[in-house]
Amino acid sequence: MFNKGSELLNLCKTRNKKIWEIVVEKEIDNAQISYEELMNNMNSVLDTMINSANAALDKGVISISGLSGGDAKKMEDYKNKGNTISGQLINSAMAKALSTSEVNASMGKIVAAPTAGASGILPSAIISVKEKFNLSHEDMIHGLFTAAGIGEIIAKNATISGAEGGCQAECGTASSMAAAAIVEMLGGSVEASFNGASFALLNIMGLICDPIAGLVEFPCALRNASGVVNAMISADLALAGIDSIVPFDEVVDAMYKVGKSMPESLRETALGGIAATPTGEKLKRRIL
Amino acid sequence: MKDYGIFDILGPVMIGPSSSHTAGATRLGKMAREIADNTFYKVTFYLHGSFAKTYKGHGTDRALVAGILGMEPSDERIRDSLNIAKEKGIQIEFIEKDLGYEHPNTVKIVFSYYDKEDYYIVGSSIGGGNILITDVNGNKVEFSGNYPTILIRYIDQKGSISRISSILAKEDINIATMKVSREGKIATMIMEIDNPIKDNIINNIANLDEIIYITGINPIGR
Ligand code: SF4
């Protein structure tokens, strides 16, 4: 039905539908499942997301390796004191993104979105926006379909793997998906959704993948925190009516090319970037 | 262009931190348990390549043990599996070893029994939670466990293959792939079939004179 962003945009325009509606139609068609089954599946995805985004907020969750943990709770406590620089929403969203990342690193249950490493961004984005604007459970479900549509296009035309395209491909894609979802959840146009998706990707274009000791912990959790903020500001930029001069499909292509031209040391091998710092190396020797 | 469903993007629902170290390792352990007799009192895991280097940090050890205890890859008790094994009185040992196999995430799982010889399985976690079993107690094999799989060792005789396949045909079961290898008079057959394996099929084949060993393995979820 669609492979490119432009095709999805056209389908929405000609049939006067939202992104999530087209994505639902396509999935029912492709996977040969009923509407009810599809909604059930998405509901269980959302349930897992809500759990993981909250599980580490009130008790410190430490990773299996012992390298990291407890930061979601610190963030949540800090936010609750009410004296933050960037405000309640942003601080709360960062806490929720950290929570899912910590649940993942402690062998808890998460939804890869689109990968385990970037799994904190989308849940936090849709839950935070739902809470702030008093939206419904259904609005969140719709947001997830919108996000899935964007993610699918990026996966098809570029890559969503850090080993192939760096962190821009993982956390960048997650932010891009989340930005489009937020815009649509808040009633923005289809064009605005794609603008938001483009902004999120180009804001972090070139971000490398450099996890210490190859473990999805540091800097990964922090990038989930900044990733959800990236999604929210990208959505605001788009909802303000700012246009992406370069269309979404071209931004995706550019991200792919940048990823392919990254040296291997900066693509999940833990041989460059933060992983290769003296401290990163020292921790690696201690853990592994 | 590869086609994606939306639950390839929002999914899988999984136990962290990584599909090849958690889901893949759990499935390897569970597959080994399915193939071996599970009256074992001790399991030794020989870890190769990056499994050997990173198993503690990634929780691969817990995932493997969860698997041999029969847990699914989505089980939230995976992180406690080492304690659960202890409670059940099963001895567990991890040994880092160069197995000479080329895939970096490879493990040799050896089951020990009070009343019989050790039994082992070798397999690799090849990414995204997918696995490949490459050796079953000395039989070189290659199967993914994504389909119902039947493993048979038999004394090779004229007509063996047709006797086995006619039992399946009678039950209206389609064979998707079949591989046979032979060492001396002993043949090893790996069949992937289209339908779930039922006990009566295994029993009917086991009744053939030439059969030394047979096991049926239904697929393990992600
Ligand atoms: S740094 Fe690498 S491993 Fe960590 S979240 Fe980014 S892409 Fe994933």
Short mmCIF file of C-alpha atoms and ligand atoms in Angstrom, two decimals:
data_model
loop_
_atom_site.label_atom_id
_atom_site.label_comp_id
_atom_site.label_asym_id
_atom_site.label_seq_id
_atom_site.Cartn_x
_atom_site.Cartn_y
_atom_site.Cartn_z
CA MET A 1 0.00 0.00 0.00
CA PHE A 2 2.86 2.37 0.81
CA ASN A 3 6.64 2.16 0.95
CA LYS A 4 7.52 5.84 1.02
CA GLY A 5 6.35 8.72 3.16
CA SER A 6 5.06 10.51 0.09
CA GLU A 7 2.85 7.52 -0.74
CA LEU A 8 1.40 7.38 2.75
CA LEU A 9 0.82 11.14 2.67
CA ASN A 10 -1.02 10.87 -0.66
CA LEU A 11 -3.19 8.03 0.59
CA CYS A 12 -4.18 10.13 3.59
CA LYS A 13 -4.93 13.16 1.42
CA THR A 14 -6.91 11.48 -1.32
CA ARG A 15 -8.96 9.41 1.11
CA ASN A 16 -9.20 12.08 3.77
CA LYS A 17 -7.83 9.79 6.47
CA LYS A 18 -5.35 10.06 9.27
CA ILE A 19 -2.05 8.17 9.21
CA TRP A 20 -3.19 5.73 11.89
CA GLU A 21 -6.30 4.81 9.91
CA ILE A 22 -4.32 3.92 6.80
CA VAL A 23 -1.81 1.94 8.87
CA VAL A 24 -4.63 -0.04 10.49
CA GLU A 25 -6.17 -0.78 7.11
CA LYS A 26 -2.87 -1.92 5.67
CA GLU A 27 -2.09 -4.19 8.60
CA ILE A 28 -5.50 -5.87 8.50
CA ASP A 29 -4.99 -6.44 4.81
CA ASN A 30 -1.41 -7.70 5.02
CA ALA A 31 -1.53 -9.77 8.18
CA GLN A 32 -4.99 -11.16 7.46
CA ILE A 33 -6.24 -10.50 10.96
CA SER A 34 -9.48 -9.00 12.22
CA TYR A 35 -9.84 -5.48 13.54
CA GLU A 36 -10.46 -6.86 17.03
CA GLU A 37 -7.33 -9.01 16.99
CA LEU A 38 -5.26 -6.10 15.81
CA MET A 39 -6.60 -3.88 18.58
CA ASN A 40 -6.01 -6.62 21.16
CA ASN A 41 -2.41 -6.98 20.04
CA MET A 42 -1.83 -3.25 20.17
CA ASN A 43 -3.45 -3.06 23.58
CA SER A 44 -1.04 -5.61 24.97
CA VAL A 45 1.85 -3.64 23.45
CA LEU A 46 0.54 -0.51 25.18
CA ASP A 47 0.07 -2.33 28.50
CA THR A 48 3.70 -3.48 28.46
CA MET A 49 4.81 0.05 27.56
CA ILE A 50 2.84 1.64 30.40
CA ASN A 51 4.32 -0.83 32.88
CA SER A 52 7.90 -0.35 31.77
CA ALA A 53 7.60 3.46 31.67
CA ASN A 54 6.48 3.50 35.32
CA ALA A 55 8.22 0.52 36.92
CA ALA A 56 11.51 2.26 37.76
CA LEU A 57 10.04 5.59 38.93
CA ASP A 58 9.43 4.78 42.57
CA LYS A 59 12.04 2.12 43.19
CA GLY A 60 15.57 2.12 41.90
CA VAL A 61 16.09 -0.57 39.25
CA ILE A 62 19.70 -1.71 38.78
CA SER A 63 20.96 -3.37 35.62
CA ILE A 64 22.10 -6.98 35.46
CA SER A 65 25.69 -5.88 34.80
CA GLY A 66 25.59 -3.43 37.71
CA LEU A 67 26.84 -0.65 35.40
CA SER A 68 23.78 1.57 35.69
CA GLY A 69 20.37 2.09 37.24
CA GLY A 70 18.37 4.15 39.68
CA ASP A 71 18.39 7.22 37.45
CA ALA A 72 14.69 7.13 36.56
CA LYS A 73 13.85 7.41 40.24
CA LYS A 74 16.34 10.27 40.72
CA MET A 75 14.74 12.09 37.81
CA GLU A 76 11.22 11.51 39.08
CA ASP A 77 12.14 12.69 42.60
CA TYR A 78 13.81 15.78 41.18
CA LYS A 79 10.75 16.57 39.09
CA ASN A 80 8.48 16.13 42.10
CA LYS A 81 10.40 18.82 43.97
CA GLY A 82 8.96 21.13 41.35
CA ASN A 83 11.96 23.35 40.80
CA THR A 84 13.29 22.21 37.43
CA ILE A 85 14.72 24.22 34.57
CA SER A 86 12.82 22.63 31.72
CA GLY A 87 9.50 22.07 33.46
CA GLN A 88 7.34 19.24 34.73
CA LEU A 89 6.41 17.72 31.38
CA ILE A 90 9.95 17.41 30.05
CA ASN A 91 11.36 16.14 33.33
CA SER A 92 8.57 13.65 33.77
CA ALA A 93 9.01 12.42 30.20
CA MET A 94 12.75 11.94 30.74
CA ALA A 95 12.04 9.95 33.90
CA LYS A 96 9.64 7.66 32.03
CA ALA A 97 12.09 7.11 29.17
CA LEU A 98 14.83 6.25 31.67
CA SER A 99 12.42 3.88 33.40
CA THR A 100 11.87 1.72 30.32
CA SER A 101 15.60 1.72 29.57
CA GLU A 102 16.35 0.57 33.10
CA VAL A 103 13.68 -2.12 32.98
CA ASN A 104 15.27 -3.36 29.77
CA ALA A 105 18.78 -3.44 31.26
CA SER A 106 17.50 -5.33 34.30
CA MET A 107 15.95 -8.10 32.19
CA GLY A 108 12.43 -6.81 32.61
CA LYS A 109 9.69 -6.83 29.99
CA ILE A 110 9.69 -4.11 27.33
CA VAL A 111 8.48 -3.55 23.78
CA ALA A 112 11.21 -3.08 21.18
CA ALA A 113 10.20 0.24 19.59
CA PRO A 114 11.75 -0.08 17.12
CA THR A 115 14.59 -1.77 19.07
CA ALA A 116 15.25 -2.67 22.69
CA GLY A 117 17.94 0.00 22.94
CA ALA A 118 15.55 2.77 21.95
CA SER A 119 12.52 1.29 23.70
CA GLY A 120 12.11 4.14 26.21
CA ILE A 121 11.28 6.94 23.80
CA LEU A 122 7.90 6.15 22.28
CA PRO A 123 6.13 4.93 25.45
CA SER A 124 7.21 8.02 27.36
CA ALA A 125 6.15 10.33 24.53
CA ILE A 126 2.63 9.05 24.16
CA ILE A 127 2.00 8.60 27.89
CA SER A 128 3.35 12.07 28.75
CA VAL A 129 1.28 13.77 26.08
CA LYS A 130 -1.82 11.82 27.05
CA GLU A 131 -1.39 12.92 30.67
CA LYS A 132 -0.76 16.56 29.88
CA PHE A 133 -3.71 16.92 27.49
CA ASN A 134 -6.08 14.50 29.20
CA LEU A 135 -6.37 12.35 26.12
CA SER A 136 -8.00 8.91 26.04
CA HIS A 137 -6.56 5.42 26.01
CA GLU A 138 -7.73 5.21 22.41
CA ASP A 139 -5.73 8.28 21.47
CA MET A 140 -2.61 6.49 22.69
CA ILE A 141 -3.47 3.41 20.63
CA HIS A 142 -3.94 5.60 17.57
CA GLY A 143 -0.61 7.27 18.27
CA LEU A 144 1.07 3.86 18.32
CA PHE A 145 -0.32 3.04 14.89
CA THR A 146 0.89 6.38 13.54
CA ALA A 147 4.32 5.70 15.02
CA ALA A 148 4.41 2.20 13.54
CA GLY A 149 3.66 3.59 10.08
CA ILE A 150 6.58 6.01 10.27
CA GLY A 151 8.88 3.35 11.68
CA GLU A 152 7.95 0.96 8.92
CA ILE A 153 8.88 3.49 6.24
CA ILE A 154 12.25 4.15 7.87
CA ALA A 155 12.94 0.43 8.29
CA LYS A 156 12.11 -0.22 4.64
CA ASN A 157 14.04 2.65 3.13
CA ALA A 158 16.92 2.95 5.57
CA THR A 159 17.71 0.96 8.71
CA ILE A 160 16.61 0.82 12.34
CA SER A 161 19.69 -1.02 13.59
CA GLY A 162 22.51 0.67 15.50
CA ALA A 163 25.00 -1.84 14.11
CA GLU A 164 24.07 -0.74 10.60
CA GLY A 165 23.30 2.95 10.95
CA GLY A 166 24.41 4.19 14.36
CA CYS A 167 22.19 5.52 17.12
CA GLN A 168 20.49 7.93 14.71
CA ALA A 169 18.90 4.80 13.25
CA GLU A 170 17.66 3.52 16.63
CA CYS A 171 16.97 6.47 18.89
CA GLY A 172 16.54 8.75 15.88
CA THR A 173 13.89 6.53 14.39
CA ALA A 174 12.13 6.17 17.74
CA SER A 175 12.04 9.96 18.15
CA SER A 176 10.81 10.39 14.62
CA MET A 177 8.03 7.87 15.17
CA ALA A 178 7.10 9.53 18.45
CA ALA A 179 7.06 13.03 16.99
CA ALA A 180 4.65 12.01 14.23
CA ALA A 181 2.46 10.24 16.77
CA ILE A 182 2.27 13.23 19.10
CA VAL A 183 1.37 15.60 16.27
CA GLU A 184 -1.47 13.36 15.17
CA MET A 185 -2.66 12.74 18.73
CA LEU A 186 -2.95 16.51 19.16
CA GLY A 187 -4.95 16.98 15.97
CA GLY A 188 -2.16 18.20 13.70
CA SER A 189 -2.34 17.67 9.96
CA VAL A 190 -0.76 14.73 8.15
CA GLU A 191 1.84 17.11 6.70
CA ALA A 192 2.63 18.36 10.19
CA SER A 193 3.14 14.77 11.36
CA PHE A 194 5.69 14.19 8.62
CA ASN A 195 7.36 17.50 9.41
CA GLY A 196 7.68 16.45 13.03
CA ALA A 197 9.09 13.10 11.97
CA SER A 198 11.63 14.85 9.74
CA PHE A 199 12.70 17.32 12.42
CA ALA A 200 13.35 14.60 14.97
CA LEU A 201 15.57 12.71 12.54
CA LEU A 202 17.54 15.66 11.32
CA ASN A 203 18.03 17.02 14.84
CA ILE A 204 20.19 14.05 15.74
CA MET A 205 21.51 13.08 12.33
CA GLY A 206 24.96 11.55 12.61
CA LEU A 207 24.53 10.26 16.16
CA ILE A 208 26.86 7.31 16.63
CA CYS A 209 26.30 4.05 18.51
CA ASP A 210 28.90 3.60 21.23
CA PRO A 211 27.60 1.65 24.22
CA ILE A 212 30.11 0.98 27.00
CA ALA A 213 31.13 -2.70 27.02
CA GLY A 214 28.54 -3.29 24.29
CA LEU A 215 25.80 -3.20 26.91
CA VAL A 216 22.65 -1.23 26.14
CA GLU A 217 23.04 1.08 29.15
CA PHE A 218 25.39 4.04 28.88
CA PRO A 219 24.93 6.32 26.95
CA CYS A 220 21.79 4.52 25.75
CA ALA A 221 19.46 5.40 28.63
CA LEU A 222 20.45 9.08 28.43
CA ARG A 223 19.76 9.04 24.71
CA ASN A 224 16.31 7.70 25.42
CA ALA A 225 15.77 10.63 27.77
CA SER A 226 17.01 13.17 25.23
CA GLY A 227 15.19 11.25 22.49
CA VAL A 228 11.77 11.79 24.00
CA VAL A 229 12.53 15.48 24.44
CA ASN A 230 13.63 15.60 20.82
CA ALA A 231 10.28 14.08 19.85
CA MET A 232 8.32 16.62 21.88
CA ILE A 233 10.15 19.69 20.60
CA SER A 234 9.98 18.36 17.04
CA ALA A 235 6.22 17.98 17.43
CA ASP A 236 5.97 21.54 18.78
CA LEU A 237 8.01 22.87 15.86
CA ALA A 238 5.71 21.07 13.45
CA LEU A 239 2.51 22.13 15.22
CA ALA A 240 3.73 25.73 15.09
CA GLY A 241 3.43 25.37 11.34
CA ILE A 242 7.12 25.19 10.49
CA ASP A 243 7.79 23.27 7.29
CA SER A 244 10.59 20.86 6.69
CA ILE A 245 12.14 22.29 3.54
CA VAL A 246 13.59 18.85 2.78
CA PRO A 247 10.79 16.26 2.60
CA PHE A 248 10.65 13.29 4.97
CA ASP A 249 11.70 10.65 2.42
CA GLU A 250 14.85 12.58 1.57
CA VAL A 251 15.68 13.03 5.24
CA VAL A 252 15.35 9.26 5.69
CA ASP A 253 17.64 8.63 2.71
CA ALA A 254 20.17 11.07 4.10
CA MET A 255 20.11 9.32 7.48
CA TYR A 256 20.75 6.00 5.76
CA LYS A 257 23.68 7.35 3.76
CA VAL A 258 25.18 8.93 6.84
CA GLY A 259 24.82 5.63 8.67
CA LYS A 260 26.51 3.69 5.91
CA SER A 261 29.43 6.07 5.81
CA MET A 262 30.06 5.76 9.56
CA PRO A 263 33.16 3.74 10.36
CA GLU A 264 32.45 0.40 11.97
CA SER A 265 34.01 1.57 15.23
CA LEU A 266 31.02 3.89 15.66
CA ARG A 267 28.35 1.29 14.96
CA GLU A 268 27.68 -0.78 18.08
CA THR A 269 31.10 -2.40 18.18
CA ALA A 270 31.97 -0.56 21.41
CA LEU A 271 35.29 0.41 19.79
CA GLY A 272 34.68 4.16 19.48
CA GLY A 273 32.98 7.15 21.03
CA ILE A 274 32.01 6.91 24.69
CA ALA A 275 32.77 3.19 24.77
CA ALA A 276 36.40 3.82 23.84
CA THR A 277 37.10 6.48 26.48
CA PRO A 278 39.58 5.45 29.21
CA THR A 279 36.69 5.18 31.66
CA GLY A 280 34.57 3.25 29.17
CA GLU A 281 37.45 0.81 28.64
CA LYS A 282 38.06 0.47 32.36
CA LEU A 283 34.39 -0.33 33.03
CA LYS A 284 34.41 -2.83 30.22
CA ARG A 285 37.35 -4.67 31.77
CA ARG A 286 35.62 -4.66 35.13
CA ILE A 287 32.26 -5.95 33.89
CA LEU A 288 33.23 -8.43 31.21
CA MET B 1 12.77 -4.14 0.01
CA LYS B 2 11.94 -6.24 3.02
CA ASP B 3 8.34 -6.06 4.10
CA TYR B 4 7.55 -5.12 7.67
CA GLY B 5 4.43 -5.65 9.72
CA ILE B 6 3.68 -3.10 12.40
CA PHE B 7 4.60 -5.54 15.16
CA ASP B 8 8.05 -5.89 13.66
CA ILE B 9 8.37 -2.18 14.45
CA LEU B 10 6.45 -2.15 17.75
CA GLY B 11 7.72 -5.46 18.96
CA PRO B 12 8.59 -7.97 19.96
CA VAL B 13 7.33 -7.69 23.50
CA MET B 14 10.47 -9.07 25.05
CA ILE B 15 12.68 -9.49 28.09
CA GLY B 16 15.64 -7.14 27.86
CA PRO B 17 18.35 -6.31 27.27
CA SER B 18 18.93 -7.75 23.81
CA SER B 19 17.09 -10.21 21.64
CA SER B 20 20.17 -12.24 20.72
CA HIS B 21 21.36 -12.54 24.32
CA THR B 22 18.01 -12.95 26.03
CA ALA B 23 15.38 -14.37 23.67
CA GLY B 24 17.95 -16.25 21.58
CA ALA B 25 19.68 -17.74 24.62
CA THR B 26 16.39 -18.72 26.29
CA ARG B 27 15.26 -20.42 23.10
CA LEU B 28 18.60 -22.27 22.83
CA GLY B 29 18.23 -23.55 26.39
CA LYS B 30 14.62 -24.50 25.91
CA MET B 31 15.32 -26.23 22.62
CA ALA B 32 18.13 -28.24 24.26
CA ARG B 33 15.74 -29.26 27.03
CA GLU B 34 13.14 -30.33 24.46
CA ILE B 35 15.68 -32.50 22.68
CA ALA B 36 17.35 -34.01 25.74
CA ASP B 37 15.80 -36.16 28.41
CA ASN B 38 14.96 -33.77 31.23
CA THR B 39 15.79 -35.94 34.21
CA PHE B 40 19.20 -34.23 34.36
CA TYR B 41 20.74 -33.21 37.68
CA LYS B 42 23.43 -30.99 36.25
CA VAL B 43 23.89 -28.75 33.23
CA THR B 44 27.23 -27.40 32.02
CA PHE B 45 27.29 -24.52 29.56
CA TYR B 46 30.43 -24.06 27.43
CA LEU B 47 30.30 -20.49 26.15
CA HIS B 48 32.08 -19.49 22.97
CA GLY B 49 32.99 -16.17 21.33
CA SER B 50 31.05 -13.13 22.44
CA PHE B 51 28.81 -15.34 24.58
CA ALA B 52 31.93 -16.13 26.60
CA LYS B 53 33.03 -12.51 26.82
CA THR B 54 29.73 -10.85 27.63
CA TYR B 55 27.45 -13.41 29.21
CA LYS B 56 27.37 -11.88 32.68
CA GLY B 57 26.70 -8.32 31.56
CA HIS B 58 24.00 -9.32 29.11
CA GLY B 59 22.35 -11.84 31.42
CA THR B 60 22.97 -14.61 28.89
CA ASP B 61 23.68 -17.00 31.77
CA ARG B 62 20.25 -16.38 33.29
CA ALA B 63 18.54 -16.68 29.92
CA LEU B 64 20.21 -20.02 29.14
CA VAL B 65 19.30 -21.43 32.54
CA ALA B 66 15.73 -20.15 32.18
CA GLY B 67 15.56 -22.06 28.92
CA ILE B 68 16.75 -25.36 30.33
CA LEU B 69 14.17 -24.90 33.10
CA GLY B 70 11.53 -24.69 30.38
CA MET B 71 10.73 -20.98 30.52
CA GLU B 72 9.49 -19.07 27.48
CA PRO B 73 11.53 -16.10 26.18
CA SER B 74 8.82 -13.72 27.48
CA ASP B 75 8.94 -15.06 31.05
CA GLU B 76 9.66 -12.36 33.62
CA ARG B 77 11.24 -14.93 35.94
CA ILE B 78 14.24 -15.22 33.58
CA ARG B 79 16.23 -12.80 35.73
CA ASP B 80 15.77 -15.10 38.76
CA SER B 81 16.50 -18.34 36.93
CA LEU B 82 19.82 -19.02 38.68
CA ASN B 83 18.05 -19.04 42.04
CA ILE B 84 15.15 -21.07 40.69
CA ALA B 85 17.60 -23.72 39.44
CA LYS B 86 19.23 -23.80 42.86
CA GLU B 87 15.85 -24.28 44.55
CA LYS B 88 15.14 -27.16 42.21
CA GLY B 89 18.47 -28.72 43.10
CA ILE B 90 19.84 -28.51 39.57
CA GLN B 91 23.58 -27.88 39.43
CA ILE B 92 24.70 -25.27 36.93
CA GLU B 93 28.18 -24.54 35.65
CA PHE B 94 29.48 -22.03 33.11
CA ILE B 95 32.80 -22.56 31.35
CA GLU B 96 34.31 -20.16 28.82
CA LYS B 97 35.74 -22.20 25.98
CA ASP B 98 36.83 -21.80 22.38
CA LEU B 99 34.57 -24.27 20.62
CA GLY B 100 36.07 -23.56 17.22
CA TYR B 101 32.66 -22.81 15.76
CA GLU B 102 32.51 -19.72 13.68
CA HIS B 103 29.39 -18.02 15.00
CA PRO B 104 30.30 -15.73 17.92
CA ASN B 105 27.23 -16.48 20.04
CA THR B 106 27.58 -20.22 20.39
CA VAL B 107 26.99 -22.49 23.38
CA LYS B 108 27.47 -26.19 24.04
CA ILE B 109 24.94 -27.39 26.59
CA VAL B 110 25.84 -30.64 28.35
CA PHE B 111 23.23 -32.45 30.44
CA SER B 112 24.41 -34.88 33.12
CA TYR B 113 22.34 -37.76 34.51
CA TYR B 114 22.75 -40.10 37.47
CA ASP B 115 21.74 -43.16 35.49
CA LYS B 116 23.22 -42.59 32.05
CA GLU B 117 25.81 -40.88 29.89
CA ASP B 118 26.01 -37.13 29.35
CA TYR B 119 24.06 -35.71 26.42
CA TYR B 120 24.84 -32.46 24.62
CA ILE B 121 23.49 -29.91 22.18
CA VAL B 122 25.38 -27.15 20.37
CA GLY B 123 23.63 -24.08 19.00
CA SER B 124 24.05 -20.42 18.15
CA SER B 125 22.01 -17.30 18.68
CA ILE B 126 22.13 -15.73 15.23
CA GLY B 127 20.34 -12.43 15.83
CA GLY B 128 16.86 -11.09 16.49
CA GLY B 129 16.08 -14.04 18.76
CA ASN B 130 16.71 -16.58 16.01
CA ILE B 131 18.73 -19.69 16.74
CA LEU B 132 20.45 -22.49 14.88
CA ILE B 133 21.04 -25.92 16.39
CA THR B 134 24.18 -27.40 14.85
CA ASP B 135 25.01 -30.53 16.83
CA VAL B 136 22.86 -32.96 18.75
CA ASN B 137 25.04 -35.31 20.76
CA GLY B 138 27.55 -35.77 17.99
CA ASN B 139 25.07 -35.61 15.11
CA LYS B 140 25.86 -32.67 12.84
CA VAL B 141 22.53 -31.00 12.14
CA GLU B 142 21.17 -27.63 11.14
CA PHE B 143 17.74 -26.44 12.12
CA SER B 144 16.16 -23.27 13.45
CA GLY B 145 13.37 -24.58 15.63
CA ASN B 146 11.00 -22.14 13.92
CA TYR B 147 9.02 -25.06 12.52
CA PRO B 148 7.92 -28.34 14.04
CA THR B 149 11.08 -30.46 13.72
CA ILE B 150 11.57 -34.21 13.97
CA LEU B 151 15.03 -35.60 14.68
CA ILE B 152 15.58 -39.29 14.02
CA ARG B 153 18.64 -41.55 14.31
CA TYR B 154 18.31 -44.92 12.70
CA ILE B 155 20.25 -47.83 11.29
CA ASP B 156 20.23 -47.13 7.59
CA GLN B 157 18.37 -49.79 5.62
CA LYS B 158 16.80 -49.93 2.23
CA GLY B 159 13.44 -48.16 2.31
CA SER B 160 13.89 -46.44 5.67
CA ILE B 161 13.14 -42.98 4.34
CA SER B 162 10.02 -44.11 2.55
CA ARG B 163 8.76 -46.01 5.60
CA ILE B 164 9.16 -42.88 7.71
CA SER B 165 7.63 -40.53 5.19
CA SER B 166 4.67 -42.81 4.54
CA ILE B 167 3.77 -42.69 8.24
CA LEU B 168 3.67 -38.92 7.96
CA ALA B 169 1.67 -39.05 4.72
CA LYS B 170 -0.89 -41.30 6.37
CA GLU B 171 -1.37 -38.65 9.05
CA ASP B 172 -1.75 -36.04 6.32
CA ILE B 173 1.43 -34.25 7.31
CA ASN B 174 3.48 -32.37 4.78
CA ILE B 175 7.27 -32.46 5.01
CA ALA B 176 8.69 -28.99 4.39
CA THR B 177 12.40 -29.86 4.46
CA MET B 178 14.36 -33.04 5.04
CA LYS B 179 18.10 -33.52 5.60
CA VAL B 180 19.79 -36.87 6.03
CA SER B 181 23.42 -37.40 6.95
CA ARG B 182 25.20 -40.68 7.58
CA GLU B 183 28.12 -41.91 9.58
CA GLY B 184 28.84 -45.57 9.00
CA LYS B 185 25.53 -47.39 9.28
CA ILE B 186 23.89 -44.75 11.44
CA ALA B 187 21.82 -42.10 9.68
CA THR B 188 20.52 -38.87 11.17
CA MET B 189 17.43 -37.30 9.70
CA ILE B 190 16.12 -33.81 10.40
CA MET B 191 12.66 -33.04 9.11
CA GLU B 192 10.75 -29.81 9.34
CA ILE B 193 7.03 -30.33 8.91
CA ASP B 194 4.06 -28.05 8.37
CA ASN B 195 1.86 -29.26 11.25
CA PRO B 196 2.39 -29.38 14.99
CA ILE B 197 3.92 -32.69 16.12
CA LYS B 198 1.64 -35.07 17.99
CA ASP B 199 2.76 -37.98 20.17
CA ASN B 200 1.14 -40.67 18.03
CA ILE B 201 3.29 -39.73 15.03
CA ILE B 202 6.46 -39.99 17.09
CA ASN B 203 5.30 -43.33 18.56
CA ASN B 204 4.43 -44.77 15.16
CA ILE B 205 7.83 -43.90 13.75
CA ALA B 206 9.56 -45.12 16.91
CA ASN B 207 7.94 -48.53 16.35
CA LEU B 208 9.91 -49.07 13.14
CA ASP B 209 12.69 -51.61 13.72
CA GLU B 210 15.58 -49.46 12.53
CA ILE B 211 14.90 -46.48 14.81
CA ILE B 212 17.52 -45.82 17.49
CA TYR B 213 16.31 -42.47 18.66
CA ILE B 214 13.54 -40.03 17.80
CA THR B 215 12.39 -36.75 19.19
CA GLY B 216 9.84 -34.18 18.05
CA ILE B 217 10.33 -30.51 18.80
CA ASN B 218 7.50 -28.02 18.45
CA PRO B 219 8.48 -24.40 17.81
CA ILE B 220 9.33 -22.10 20.71
CA GLY B 221 7.79 -18.64 20.71
CA ARG B 222 9.75 -15.38 20.76
S1 SF4 C 1 24.05 3.89 21.53
FE1 SF4 C 1 23.75 2.09 20.25
S2 SF4 C 1 23.08 0.47 21.64
FE2 SF4 C 1 22.79 2.45 22.67
S3 SF4 C 1 20.67 3.05 22.20
FE3 SF4 C 1 21.99 4.02 20.69
S4 SF4 C 1 21.95 2.57 18.98
FE4 SF4 C 1 21.21 1.43 20.76
#
